[in-house]
Amino acid sequence: MKEQCAALTIAGSDSGGGAGIQADLKTFSAYGVFGTTAITAITAQTLASVYQFETLSLPIISKQITSALAEFHVRAVKTGMLVSSEIIETVFNALNLPENKNIPLVVDPVFIATSGSRLIDEAAVETLIGVLFKRALVITPNIPEAQAISGQNIENVKD
């Protein structure tokens, strides 16, 4: 299937369909892009609440990434919910293999769900910034995430 261009999303699965893998696939499809996935966590959530989530094992996360990259002509990768330093490092290692180094990476630093539930360990924020941000072409934080990353208060467009 190497002929068809694709994008890979590495994120959590949102049972409510409003975020994560499900939202990324909808966006890819809307722009005519074939979507592949590597699921990092499974959530039980609605638009109002995240009730519970569980992460997948590091070997299966890694294998999903390397399988998608080997089988499909992935032209870009986007990350979302990465939860822990170990998951972030697993993603980085898979994307940093020589055959994958030139694939553009978009990092959506998912820290907190719209409902307010925390979706990443405190220590993982430092790993995300120190490891994955260096590999990223584009980083797409929302305002609370940008404040946490920069340590600055953001009140308007100029900020």
mmCIF file of C-alpha atoms in Angstrom, residues 20 47 56 59 61 65 74-75 124 131 137:
data_model
loop_
_atom_site.group_PDB
_atom_site.id
_atom_site.type_symbol
_atom_site.label_atom_id
_atom_site.label_comp_id
_atom_site.label_asym_id
_atom_site.label_seq_id
_atom_site.Cartn_x
_atom_site.Cartn_y
_atom_site.Cartn_z
ATOM 1 C CA GLY A 20 -8.054 11.880 19.893
ATOM 2 C CA LEU A 47 -17.786 15.628 25.811
ATOM 3 C CA LEU A 56 -1.382 0.503 26.051
ATOM 4 C CA PRO A 59 5.778 -2.701 22.683
ATOM 5 C CA ILE A 61 2.581 1.312 20.719
ATOM 6 C CA ILE A 65 3.994 3.038 14.659
ATOM 7 C CA VAL A 74 3.179 8.220 5.532
ATOM 8 C CA ARG A 75 3.903 11.821 4.599
ATOM 9 C CA ALA A 124 6.046 13.698 30.961
ATOM 10 C CA VAL A 131 12.601 15.251 23.593
ATOM 11 C CA LEU A 137 8.132 20.707 12.675
#
